Amino acid sequence: MKKRIGLNVMMVVALMWILVGCGQGNADSGNNAAPSASPAGTEASSNKEDKTEKAVEIKFMHVFGGTQGEAIKEMVDRYNASQNKVIVKAEQTQGFYDGLLEKLQTLAVSKQLPEVAIGSYANGEFMSTRMPIRPMHTFINKEGYSTEDYTAQMLKLGQDADGKQQSLPFLVSTPLIYVNLDHFEKAGIPVVEQPESWEQVRGWAKQLAAVAPDRGGVYFQMDFDTWMFQTLLESKGGSYASVKDKDVQFNDETGKEVLRYWLDMMQKDKSIPMMNGTQAAEAFQSGDLSMLVATTGNLANLSKNSSFKLGIMLLPTWEGEQTPRRLPAGGAGLYVFQGSEEKEAAAWDFVKYATSPESSSLLAQKMGYMTVRNSAREELMADYLKENPKAAATYKQAQDIVPWFNWPGDAGTRATRTLLDHIQGSFSGDMTGDEALDKAAAEIKKVLGW
């Protein structure tokens, strides 16, 4: 924290008269301080000068760089400018969500944890049971803070099995199908809001790849997590596991059919190229990939950097299946770590601001994620969503959002990695899809002690 240089009494009095004459006061630090309340300029500068030695400094760790990181910085800067009691220092961690989780575990050992951090919904179980967090329900209950404006399905993403709020939703995404409309037009494929089935998507991908053999038909975001596997598995009526019964289930016939679906597209249709997610995004933007099934969080970047007419489609269901579509929520919640009463209070104040309708609206528009507040979607973002139908698309499938499956215990992240590695092994031809899932299931049982 910066210490103020000593001022003599006359200078202090003069400064007070200047502030009164200019109408400058401290910005309200209430729960719903609007991000637009303190634009860059005189007020922000005044608040910075008004920070006293009693201001509490806290650290906020996240994973975003580039344009998304700039949006996070803008939100933090607005918070710091809006009040004079707390100073938030934002820090980006490399390695995305897994890298952040590893760093938090290391910092926990050395007792150097930040006051606030984001946490992937895929790691919610680990964060709430294995990390020294202060559950959000403690702040909510103590203050009588209303959570009614948070979207109900998103609020559940941060709740434990007993319905207690461990984190608050910060960024939420669903998968979308990004399409190159120029490629669709040349291939004679009609553009629809939602494909009839995953089988139809396969047919399109094969047709698109046939038009240009050196171009990929489709890529599913699945090189660093098992998000898409859960999406297709549960939408087909399958399940990862029964934690209660300690029974791994993803390797039953339903799971094997999902993996065969991808493998057939790779090996028979030659429509899914062998590449990682970063390469796929670059290929899509450059016109070397026709469809990309990926997070809503990519929308802002793809809209800005794609050199063709971009289209958006909702995810389909499976042909002939009676089971409804299931969309595990991507994104991250906000966690507060245990500390002094003063630090925790400062962290809670920042969390309320970061998830306020104004901040949530700002981040949704600039990052491409969904807002977590009903009022932001219905009021603050109403015109934006009307003018940007691509951004509005994800909300049409929001009713199908379900929690990301979390393996229990300390070995949860290892279990996820085991499944992902075996799926990747089948893609590279090291084993068949059936072998991959059976081997992964056997290893995960050992890891979890099932």
CSV table of C-alpha atoms in Angstrom, one decimal:
chain,number,residue,atom,x,y,z
A,1,MET,CA,0.0,0.0,0.0
A,2,LYS,CA,1.3,3.4,-0.9
A,3,LYS,CA,2.0,5.7,2.1
A,4,ARG,CA,1.0,9.3,1.7
A,5,ILE,CA,3.7,11.9,1.9
A,6,GLY,CA,3.2,14.1,4.9
A,7,LEU,CA,1.3,17.4,4.3
A,8,ASN,CA,1.3,20.5,6.5
A,9,VAL,CA,-2.0,21.6,8.0
A,10,MET,CA,-2.5,24.6,5.6
A,11,MET,CA,-2.1,22.3,2.6
A,12,VAL,CA,-4.7,19.9,4.0
A,13,VAL,CA,-7.2,22.7,4.6
A,14,ALA,CA,-6.6,24.0,1.1
A,15,LEU,CA,-7.1,20.6,-0.4
A,16,MET,CA,-10.4,20.2,1.5
A,17,TRP,CA,-11.7,23.5,0.2
A,18,ILE,CA,-10.8,22.5,-3.4
A,19,LEU,CA,-12.7,19.2,-3.0
A,20,VAL,CA,-15.7,20.9,-1.6
A,21,GLY,CA,-15.7,23.6,-4.3
A,22,CYS,CA,-15.4,20.9,-7.1
A,23,GLY,CA,-18.2,18.8,-5.6
A,24,GLN,CA,-15.9,15.8,-5.3
A,25,GLY,CA,-16.8,13.2,-2.7
A,26,ASN,CA,-16.1,9.6,-2.0
A,27,ALA,CA,-18.1,7.3,-4.2
A,28,ASP,CA,-20.7,5.1,-2.5
A,29,SER,CA,-19.3,1.6,-1.7
A,30,GLY,CA,-22.7,-0.1,-1.6
A,31,ASN,CA,-23.5,-3.5,-2.9
A,32,ASN,CA,-24.6,-2.6,-6.4
A,33,ALA,CA,-22.2,0.2,-7.3
A,34,ALA,CA,-22.5,0.5,-11.0
A,35,PRO,CA,-19.3,0.0,-13.1
A,36,SER,CA,-20.1,3.3,-14.9
A,37,ALA,CA,-20.2,5.2,-11.7
A,38,SER,CA,-16.5,6.0,-11.8
A,39,PRO,CA,-15.3,6.6,-15.3
A,40,ALA,CA,-11.7,7.3,-16.0
A,41,GLY,CA,-11.0,11.0,-15.2
A,42,THR,CA,-11.3,13.3,-12.3
A,43,GLU,CA,-13.5,11.2,-10.1
A,44,ALA,CA,-11.4,8.1,-10.4
A,45,SER,CA,-8.3,10.2,-9.8
A,46,SER,CA,-9.9,11.8,-6.7
A,47,ASN,CA,-10.8,8.4,-5.2
A,48,LYS,CA,-7.3,7.2,-5.8
A,49,GLU,CA,-6.0,10.1,-3.8
A,50,ASP,CA,-8.6,9.6,-1.1
A,51,LYS,CA,-7.3,6.0,-0.4
A,52,THR,CA,-6.1,6.2,3.2
A,53,GLU,CA,-3.6,4.1,5.1
A,54,LYS,CA,-6.7,2.3,6.5
A,55,ALA,CA,-7.7,1.0,3.0
A,56,VAL,CA,-7.5,-2.8,2.9
A,57,GLU,CA,-5.5,-4.3,0.1
A,58,ILE,CA,-6.6,-7.7,-1.3
A,59,LYS,CA,-5.5,-9.9,-4.1
A,60,PHE,CA,-7.8,-11.3,-6.8
A,61,MET,CA,-6.4,-14.2,-8.9
A,62,HIS,CA,-7.9,-15.1,-12.3
A,63,VAL,CA,-6.8,-16.8,-15.5
A,64,PHE,CA,-7.7,-14.4,-18.3
A,65,GLY,CA,-5.4,-12.6,-20.7
A,66,GLY,CA,-5.9,-10.7,-23.9
A,67,THR,CA,-9.2,-8.9,-24.5
A,68,GLN,CA,-10.8,-11.0,-21.7
A,69,GLY,CA,-8.1,-9.9,-19.3
A,70,GLU,CA,-8.6,-6.3,-20.2
A,71,ALA,CA,-12.3,-6.7,-19.3
A,72,ILE,CA,-11.4,-8.1,-15.9
A,73,LYS,CA,-8.9,-5.2,-15.4
A,74,GLU,CA,-11.6,-2.7,-16.3
A,75,MET,CA,-14.0,-4.2,-13.8
A,76,VAL,CA,-11.4,-4.1,-11.0
A,77,ASP,CA,-10.3,-0.6,-11.9
A,78,ARG,CA,-13.9,0.6,-11.7
A,79,TYR,CA,-14.3,-1.0,-8.3
A,80,ASN,CA,-11.2,0.6,-6.9
A,81,ALA,CA,-12.3,4.0,-8.3
A,82,SER,CA,-15.8,3.6,-6.8
A,83,GLN,CA,-14.8,3.5,-3.1
A,84,ASN,CA,-11.9,4.2,-0.8
A,85,LYS,CA,-12.0,1.3,1.6
A,86,VAL,CA,-10.6,-1.5,-0.4
A,87,ILE,CA,-7.8,-1.8,-3.0
A,88,VAL,CA,-8.0,-4.9,-5.2
A,89,LYS,CA,-4.8,-6.1,-7.0
A,90,ALA,CA,-5.7,-8.4,-9.8
A,91,GLU,CA,-3.2,-11.1,-10.9
A,92,GLN,CA,-3.4,-13.4,-13.9
A,93,THR,CA,-2.3,-17.0,-13.4
A,94,GLN,CA,-0.9,-19.1,-16.3
A,95,GLY,CA,-2.2,-22.6,-17.2
A,96,PHE,CA,-5.9,-21.6,-17.2
A,97,TYR,CA,-8.1,-23.3,-14.6
A,98,ASP,CA,-5.9,-26.3,-13.9
A,99,GLY,CA,-2.8,-24.0,-13.6
A,100,LEU,CA,-4.7,-21.8,-11.2
A,101,LEU,CA,-5.8,-24.7,-9.0
A,102,GLU,CA,-2.3,-26.0,-8.8
A,103,LYS,CA,-1.0,-22.6,-7.8
A,104,LEU,CA,-3.7,-22.2,-5.2
A,105,GLN,CA,-2.7,-25.5,-3.6
A,106,THR,CA,0.9,-24.4,-3.5
A,107,LEU,CA,0.0,-21.1,-1.9
A,108,ALA,CA,-2.2,-22.8,0.6
A,109,VAL,CA,0.8,-24.8,1.9
A,110,SER,CA,2.8,-21.6,2.3
A,111,LYS,CA,-0.2,-19.7,3.7
A,112,GLN,CA,0.0,-17.1,0.9
A,113,LEU,CA,-3.4,-17.5,-0.6
A,114,PRO,CA,-5.1,-14.5,-2.2
A,115,GLU,CA,-8.2,-13.2,-0.6
A,116,VAL,CA,-10.4,-13.9,-3.7
A,117,ALA,CA,-10.0,-16.2,-6.7
A,118,ILE,CA,-12.0,-17.7,-9.4
A,119,GLY,CA,-12.5,-21.4,-9.5
A,120,SER,CA,-13.8,-23.6,-12.4
A,121,TYR,CA,-17.2,-25.3,-11.9
A,122,ALA,CA,-15.3,-28.5,-12.7
A,123,ASN,CA,-13.3,-28.0,-9.4
A,124,GLY,CA,-16.2,-26.9,-7.2
A,125,GLU,CA,-16.1,-30.0,-5.0
A,126,PHE,CA,-12.3,-29.7,-4.5
A,127,MET,CA,-12.5,-26.0,-3.7
A,128,SER,CA,-15.3,-26.3,-1.2
A,129,THR,CA,-13.9,-29.4,0.7
A,130,ARG,CA,-10.2,-29.3,0.3
A,131,MET,CA,-9.3,-25.6,0.2
A,132,PRO,CA,-9.6,-23.1,3.2
A,133,ILE,CA,-12.4,-21.1,1.8
A,134,ARG,CA,-14.9,-19.0,3.7
A,135,PRO,CA,-18.3,-20.2,2.2
A,136,MET,CA,-20.4,-17.5,0.7
A,137,HIS,CA,-23.4,-18.5,2.7
A,138,THR,CA,-21.6,-17.2,5.9
A,139,PHE,CA,-21.5,-13.7,4.4
A,140,ILE,CA,-25.0,-14.0,2.8
A,141,ASN,CA,-26.6,-15.1,6.1
A,142,LYS,CA,-24.7,-12.6,8.2
A,143,GLU,CA,-25.7,-9.6,6.0
A,144,GLY,CA,-29.1,-10.8,4.9
A,145,TYR,CA,-27.9,-10.4,1.4
A,146,SER,CA,-30.5,-11.2,-1.2
A,147,THR,CA,-29.6,-13.6,-4.0
A,148,GLU,CA,-33.0,-13.5,-5.7
A,149,ASP,CA,-31.6,-11.6,-8.7
A,150,TYR,CA,-29.0,-14.3,-9.5
A,151,THR,CA,-30.2,-16.7,-12.1
A,152,ALA,CA,-31.4,-19.7,-10.2
A,153,GLN,CA,-29.6,-22.4,-12.3
A,154,MET,CA,-26.4,-20.4,-12.1
A,155,LEU,CA,-26.7,-19.9,-8.4
A,156,LYS,CA,-26.9,-23.7,-8.0
A,157,LEU,CA,-23.5,-24.1,-9.6
A,158,GLY,CA,-21.8,-22.9,-6.4
A,159,GLN,CA,-23.9,-24.9,-4.0
A,160,ASP,CA,-22.9,-28.1,-2.3
A,161,ALA,CA,-25.0,-31.3,-1.9
A,162,ASP,CA,-26.9,-29.6,1.0
A,163,GLY,CA,-27.7,-26.5,-1.0
A,164,LYS,CA,-25.3,-24.3,0.9
A,165,GLN,CA,-23.7,-21.6,-1.2
A,166,GLN,CA,-19.9,-22.2,-1.4
A,167,SER,CA,-19.2,-19.7,-4.2
A,168,LEU,CA,-21.1,-17.2,-6.2
A,169,PRO,CA,-21.5,-17.5,-10.0
A,170,PHE,CA,-19.1,-15.1,-11.8
A,171,LEU,CA,-18.8,-16.2,-15.4
A,172,VAL,CA,-21.1,-18.9,-17.0
A,173,SER,CA,-21.0,-20.4,-20.5
A,174,THR,CA,-22.7,-23.1,-22.5
A,175,PRO,CA,-21.3,-24.7,-25.6
A,176,LEU,CA,-22.3,-23.3,-29.0
A,177,ILE,CA,-21.6,-24.4,-32.6
A,178,TYR,CA,-19.7,-21.7,-34.4
A,179,VAL,CA,-20.1,-21.9,-38.2
A,180,ASN,CA,-18.4,-20.4,-41.2
A,181,LEU,CA,-21.5,-19.3,-43.2
A,182,ASP,CA,-19.4,-18.9,-46.3
A,183,HIS,CA,-18.5,-22.6,-46.2
A,184,PHE,CA,-22.1,-23.6,-45.6
A,185,GLU,CA,-23.3,-21.6,-48.5
A,186,LYS,CA,-20.7,-23.1,-50.9
A,187,ALA,CA,-21.6,-26.6,-49.7
A,188,GLY,CA,-25.3,-26.0,-50.1
A,189,ILE,CA,-26.1,-26.6,-46.4
A,190,PRO,CA,-29.1,-24.6,-45.0
A,191,VAL,CA,-28.4,-22.5,-42.0
A,192,VAL,CA,-30.7,-23.3,-39.0
A,193,GLU,CA,-30.9,-22.0,-35.5
A,194,GLN,CA,-30.4,-25.5,-34.1
A,195,PRO,CA,-29.4,-28.8,-35.9
A,196,GLU,CA,-32.0,-31.6,-35.7
A,197,SER,CA,-29.5,-34.0,-34.2
A,198,TRP,CA,-25.8,-34.7,-33.6
A,199,GLU,CA,-26.1,-37.2,-36.5
A,200,GLN,CA,-27.0,-34.2,-38.7
A,201,VAL,CA,-23.9,-32.3,-37.5
A,202,ARG,CA,-21.8,-35.3,-38.5
A,203,GLY,CA,-23.3,-35.3,-42.0
A,204,TRP,CA,-22.6,-31.6,-42.4
A,205,ALA,CA,-19.0,-32.0,-41.2
A,206,LYS,CA,-18.4,-34.8,-43.7
A,207,GLN,CA,-20.0,-32.8,-46.5
A,208,LEU,CA,-17.9,-29.7,-45.7
A,209,ALA,CA,-14.7,-31.7,-45.5
A,210,ALA,CA,-15.4,-33.3,-48.8
A,211,VAL,CA,-15.7,-29.9,-50.5
A,212,ALA,CA,-12.2,-29.0,-49.4
A,213,PRO,CA,-10.2,-32.0,-48.2
A,214,ASP,CA,-7.5,-29.8,-46.8
A,215,ARG,CA,-10.0,-28.1,-44.5
A,216,GLY,CA,-11.5,-29.5,-41.3
A,217,GLY,CA,-15.2,-30.1,-41.1
A,218,VAL,CA,-15.7,-29.7,-37.3
A,219,TYR,CA,-13.7,-29.6,-34.0
A,220,PHE,CA,-15.0,-30.2,-30.5
A,221,GLN,CA,-13.4,-28.3,-27.7
A,222,MET,CA,-12.1,-31.3,-25.7
A,223,ASP,CA,-8.3,-31.2,-25.5
A,224,PHE,CA,-8.0,-29.7,-22.0
A,225,ASP,CA,-11.1,-30.9,-20.2
A,226,THR,CA,-14.0,-33.4,-20.6
A,227,TRP,CA,-16.7,-30.8,-20.9
A,228,MET,CA,-17.9,-31.9,-24.3
A,229,PHE,CA,-17.8,-35.6,-23.3
A,230,GLN,CA,-20.2,-34.9,-20.4
A,231,THR,CA,-22.4,-32.8,-22.7
A,232,LEU,CA,-22.9,-35.5,-25.3
A,233,LEU,CA,-23.0,-38.3,-22.7
A,234,GLU,CA,-25.7,-36.9,-20.4
A,235,SER,CA,-27.7,-35.6,-23.4
A,236,LYS,CA,-27.8,-39.3,-24.6
A,237,GLY,CA,-29.0,-40.5,-21.2
A,238,GLY,CA,-25.6,-41.6,-19.8
A,239,SER,CA,-23.8,-40.7,-16.6
A,240,TYR,CA,-20.3,-40.2,-15.4
A,241,ALA,CA,-20.7,-42.1,-12.2
A,242,SER,CA,-22.7,-42.6,-9.1
A,243,VAL,CA,-20.7,-41.2,-6.3
A,244,LYS,CA,-23.1,-42.5,-3.7
A,245,ASP,CA,-22.7,-46.1,-5.0
A,246,LYS,CA,-19.0,-45.6,-5.9
A,247,ASP,CA,-19.8,-46.8,-9.4
A,248,VAL,CA,-18.0,-45.5,-12.5
A,249,GLN,CA,-20.5,-45.5,-15.4
A,250,PHE,CA,-19.1,-43.5,-18.3
A,251,ASN,CA,-17.7,-46.7,-19.9
A,252,ASP,CA,-21.1,-48.3,-20.4
A,253,GLU,CA,-22.6,-48.6,-23.9
A,254,THR,CA,-23.8,-45.0,-23.9
A,255,GLY,CA,-20.4,-43.6,-23.2
A,256,LYS,CA,-18.8,-45.9,-25.8
A,257,GLU,CA,-21.3,-44.7,-28.4
A,258,VAL,CA,-20.4,-41.1,-27.8
A,259,LEU,CA,-16.7,-41.8,-28.2
A,260,ARG,CA,-17.3,-43.9,-31.3
A,261,TYR,CA,-19.2,-40.9,-32.7
A,262,TRP,CA,-16.1,-38.8,-32.6
A,263,LEU,CA,-13.8,-41.6,-33.7
A,264,ASP,CA,-15.9,-42.3,-36.7
A,265,MET,CA,-15.8,-38.7,-37.7
A,266,MET,CA,-12.0,-38.7,-37.3
A,267,GLN,CA,-11.1,-42.1,-38.9
A,268,LYS,CA,-13.9,-42.8,-41.3
A,269,ASP,CA,-15.3,-39.4,-42.4
A,270,LYS,CA,-11.9,-37.5,-42.0
A,271,SER,CA,-13.9,-34.5,-40.9
A,272,ILE,CA,-12.4,-33.9,-37.4
A,273,PRO,CA,-8.7,-32.7,-37.7
A,274,MET,CA,-6.1,-33.8,-35.3
A,275,MET,CA,-5.2,-30.6,-33.5
A,276,ASN,CA,-5.5,-28.9,-30.1
A,277,GLY,CA,-8.0,-26.2,-29.0
A,278,THR,CA,-5.7,-23.3,-29.7
A,279,GLN,CA,-4.9,-24.6,-33.2
A,280,ALA,CA,-8.6,-25.2,-33.9
A,281,ALA,CA,-9.6,-21.7,-32.9
A,282,GLU,CA,-6.8,-20.3,-35.2
A,283,ALA,CA,-7.9,-22.6,-38.0
A,284,PHE,CA,-11.5,-21.6,-37.6
A,285,GLN,CA,-10.6,-17.9,-37.7
A,286,SER,CA,-8.5,-18.3,-40.8
A,287,GLY,CA,-11.1,-20.3,-42.7
A,288,ASP,CA,-9.4,-23.7,-42.4
A,289,LEU,CA,-12.2,-25.2,-40.2
A,290,SER,CA,-15.9,-25.0,-41.0
A,291,MET,CA,-17.4,-25.6,-37.5
A,292,LEU,CA,-16.2,-25.2,-34.0
A,293,VAL,CA,-18.1,-26.6,-31.0
A,294,ALA,CA,-16.8,-24.5,-28.1
A,295,THR,CA,-17.6,-22.2,-25.2
A,296,THR,CA,-19.7,-19.1,-25.3
A,297,GLY,CA,-16.7,-17.4,-23.9
A,298,ASN,CA,-15.1,-17.6,-27.3
A,299,LEU,CA,-17.8,-15.4,-28.9
A,300,ALA,CA,-16.2,-12.0,-28.4
A,301,ASN,CA,-12.8,-13.2,-29.8
A,302,LEU,CA,-14.2,-15.1,-32.7
A,303,SER,CA,-16.6,-12.2,-33.7
A,304,LYS,CA,-13.7,-9.8,-33.6
A,305,ASN,CA,-11.0,-11.9,-35.4
A,306,SER,CA,-12.9,-14.1,-37.9
A,307,SER,CA,-12.5,-12.9,-41.5
A,308,PHE,CA,-15.8,-14.4,-42.7
A,309,LYS,CA,-19.5,-14.3,-42.0
A,310,LEU,CA,-19.9,-15.9,-38.6
A,311,GLY,CA,-22.9,-18.0,-37.6
A,312,ILE,CA,-24.1,-19.4,-34.3
A,313,MET,CA,-26.1,-22.6,-33.7
A,314,LEU,CA,-27.5,-24.1,-30.6
A,315,LEU,CA,-26.5,-27.6,-29.6
A,316,PRO,CA,-28.8,-30.4,-30.8
A,317,THR,CA,-30.1,-33.6,-29.2
A,318,TRP,CA,-29.4,-37.2,-30.3
A,319,GLU,CA,-31.5,-38.7,-33.1
A,320,GLY,CA,-34.2,-41.0,-31.7
A,321,GLU,CA,-33.3,-40.3,-28.1
A,322,GLN,CA,-36.1,-39.2,-25.7
A,323,THR,CA,-33.6,-37.8,-23.2
A,324,PRO,CA,-33.4,-33.9,-23.0
A,325,ARG,CA,-30.4,-31.9,-23.9
A,326,ARG,CA,-28.0,-31.4,-21.0
A,327,LEU,CA,-25.4,-28.6,-21.0
A,328,PRO,CA,-22.8,-28.6,-18.2
A,329,ALA,CA,-22.0,-25.1,-17.2
A,330,GLY,CA,-18.6,-23.8,-18.2
A,331,GLY,CA,-16.9,-20.8,-16.6
A,332,ALA,CA,-16.1,-20.1,-13.0
A,333,GLY,CA,-17.4,-18.9,-9.6
A,334,LEU,CA,-15.8,-16.6,-7.1
A,335,TYR,CA,-14.3,-17.9,-3.8
A,336,VAL,CA,-13.2,-16.1,-0.7
A,337,PHE,CA,-10.4,-17.6,1.3
A,338,GLN,CA,-10.1,-17.6,5.1
A,339,GLY,CA,-8.2,-14.7,6.6
A,340,SER,CA,-8.6,-11.8,9.0
A,341,GLU,CA,-12.0,-10.4,9.6
A,342,GLU,CA,-10.9,-7.2,7.9
A,343,LYS,CA,-9.6,-9.0,4.8
A,344,GLU,CA,-12.7,-11.3,4.5
A,345,ALA,CA,-15.0,-8.3,4.7
A,346,ALA,CA,-13.0,-6.5,2.0
A,347,ALA,CA,-13.1,-9.6,-0.2
A,348,TRP,CA,-16.9,-10.0,0.3
A,349,ASP,CA,-17.4,-6.3,-0.7
A,350,PHE,CA,-15.5,-6.9,-3.9
A,351,VAL,CA,-17.4,-10.2,-4.7
A,352,LYS,CA,-20.7,-8.3,-4.4
A,353,TYR,CA,-19.4,-5.7,-6.8
A,354,ALA,CA,-17.9,-8.2,-9.2
A,355,THR,CA,-21.2,-10.1,-9.4
A,356,SER,CA,-23.5,-7.0,-9.4
A,357,PRO,CA,-25.8,-6.5,-12.4
A,358,GLU,CA,-23.6,-3.7,-13.7
A,359,SER,CA,-20.3,-5.7,-13.5
A,360,SER,CA,-21.9,-8.9,-14.8
A,361,SER,CA,-23.3,-6.9,-17.7
A,362,LEU,CA,-19.9,-5.4,-18.5
A,363,LEU,CA,-18.1,-8.8,-18.4
A,364,ALA,CA,-20.8,-10.5,-20.5
A,365,GLN,CA,-20.6,-7.9,-23.2
A,366,LYS,CA,-16.8,-7.7,-23.3
A,367,MET,CA,-15.9,-11.3,-22.6
A,368,GLY,CA,-18.7,-13.3,-24.3
A,369,TYR,CA,-19.8,-15.1,-21.2
A,370,MET,CA,-23.4,-15.1,-19.9
A,371,THR,CA,-24.5,-12.6,-17.3
A,372,VAL,CA,-25.4,-14.2,-13.9
A,373,ARG,CA,-28.0,-11.6,-13.0
A,374,ASN,CA,-31.6,-11.6,-14.2
A,375,SER,CA,-31.9,-7.8,-14.1
A,376,ALA,CA,-28.7,-7.4,-16.2
A,377,ARG,CA,-30.1,-9.7,-18.9
A,378,GLU,CA,-33.7,-8.2,-18.8
A,379,GLU,CA,-32.8,-4.5,-18.4
A,380,LEU,CA,-29.1,-3.5,-18.7
A,381,MET,CA,-28.4,-5.8,-21.6
A,382,ALA,CA,-31.8,-5.8,-23.3
A,383,ASP,CA,-30.7,-3.5,-26.1
A,384,TYR,CA,-27.3,-5.1,-26.5
A,385,LEU,CA,-28.9,-8.6,-26.9
A,386,LYS,CA,-31.4,-7.3,-29.3
A,387,GLU,CA,-28.7,-5.7,-31.5
A,388,ASN,CA,-26.4,-8.8,-31.1
A,389,PRO,CA,-28.4,-11.9,-31.7
A,390,LYS,CA,-25.2,-14.1,-31.6
A,391,ALA,CA,-24.7,-13.0,-28.0
A,392,ALA,CA,-28.3,-13.8,-27.2
A,393,ALA,CA,-28.2,-17.3,-28.6
A,394,THR,CA,-26.7,-18.9,-25.5
A,395,TYR,CA,-29.6,-17.7,-23.3
A,396,LYS,CA,-32.0,-19.8,-25.5
A,397,GLN,CA,-30.5,-23.0,-24.1
A,398,ALA,CA,-29.9,-21.7,-20.6
A,399,GLN,CA,-32.8,-23.8,-19.2
A,400,ASP,CA,-30.8,-26.9,-20.0
A,401,ILE,CA,-27.8,-25.9,-17.9
A,402,VAL,CA,-26.7,-28.6,-15.4
A,403,PRO,CA,-23.7,-28.7,-13.0
A,404,TRP,CA,-20.3,-29.9,-14.2
A,405,PHE,CA,-19.7,-33.4,-12.8
A,406,ASN,CA,-17.1,-33.3,-9.9
A,407,TRP,CA,-15.2,-36.3,-8.8
A,408,PRO,CA,-15.0,-36.5,-5.0
A,409,GLY,CA,-12.0,-36.1,-2.8
A,410,ASP,CA,-8.4,-35.0,-3.3
A,411,ALA,CA,-8.0,-37.2,-6.5
A,412,GLY,CA,-10.8,-35.5,-8.4
A,413,THR,CA,-8.5,-33.5,-10.8
A,414,ARG,CA,-6.4,-36.6,-11.3
A,415,ALA,CA,-9.5,-38.6,-12.2
A,416,THR,CA,-10.5,-36.0,-14.8
A,417,ARG,CA,-7.0,-36.0,-16.3
A,418,THR,CA,-7.1,-39.8,-16.5
A,419,LEU,CA,-10.3,-39.9,-18.5
A,420,LEU,CA,-9.1,-37.1,-20.8
A,421,ASP,CA,-5.7,-38.8,-21.4
A,422,HIS,CA,-7.4,-42.0,-22.4
A,423,ILE,CA,-9.9,-40.3,-24.7
A,424,GLN,CA,-6.9,-38.5,-26.3
A,425,GLY,CA,-5.2,-41.9,-26.6
A,426,SER,CA,-8.0,-43.2,-28.6
A,427,PHE,CA,-7.9,-40.2,-30.9
A,428,SER,CA,-4.2,-40.8,-31.6
A,429,GLY,CA,-4.8,-44.4,-32.3
A,430,ASP,CA,-3.0,-45.8,-29.3
A,431,MET,CA,-6.2,-47.8,-28.3
A,432,THR,CA,-9.8,-48.3,-29.4
A,433,GLY,CA,-12.5,-46.1,-27.9
A,434,ASP,CA,-13.9,-49.0,-25.9
A,435,GLU,CA,-10.5,-49.8,-24.5
A,436,ALA,CA,-9.9,-46.2,-23.7
A,437,LEU,CA,-13.0,-45.9,-21.5
A,438,ASP,CA,-12.6,-49.3,-19.9
A,439,LYS,CA,-9.0,-48.6,-18.9
A,440,ALA,CA,-9.9,-45.1,-17.7
A,441,ALA,CA,-12.7,-46.4,-15.6
A,442,ALA,CA,-10.4,-49.1,-14.0
A,443,GLU,CA,-7.7,-46.5,-13.2
A,444,ILE,CA,-10.2,-44.0,-11.8
A,445,LYS,CA,-11.6,-46.6,-9.5
A,446,LYS,CA,-8.1,-47.2,-8.1
A,447,VAL,CA,-7.4,-43.5,-7.8
A,448,LEU,CA,-10.6,-43.0,-5.9
A,449,GLY,CA,-10.4,-46.1,-3.8
A,450,TRP,CA,-13.6,-47.5,-5.2
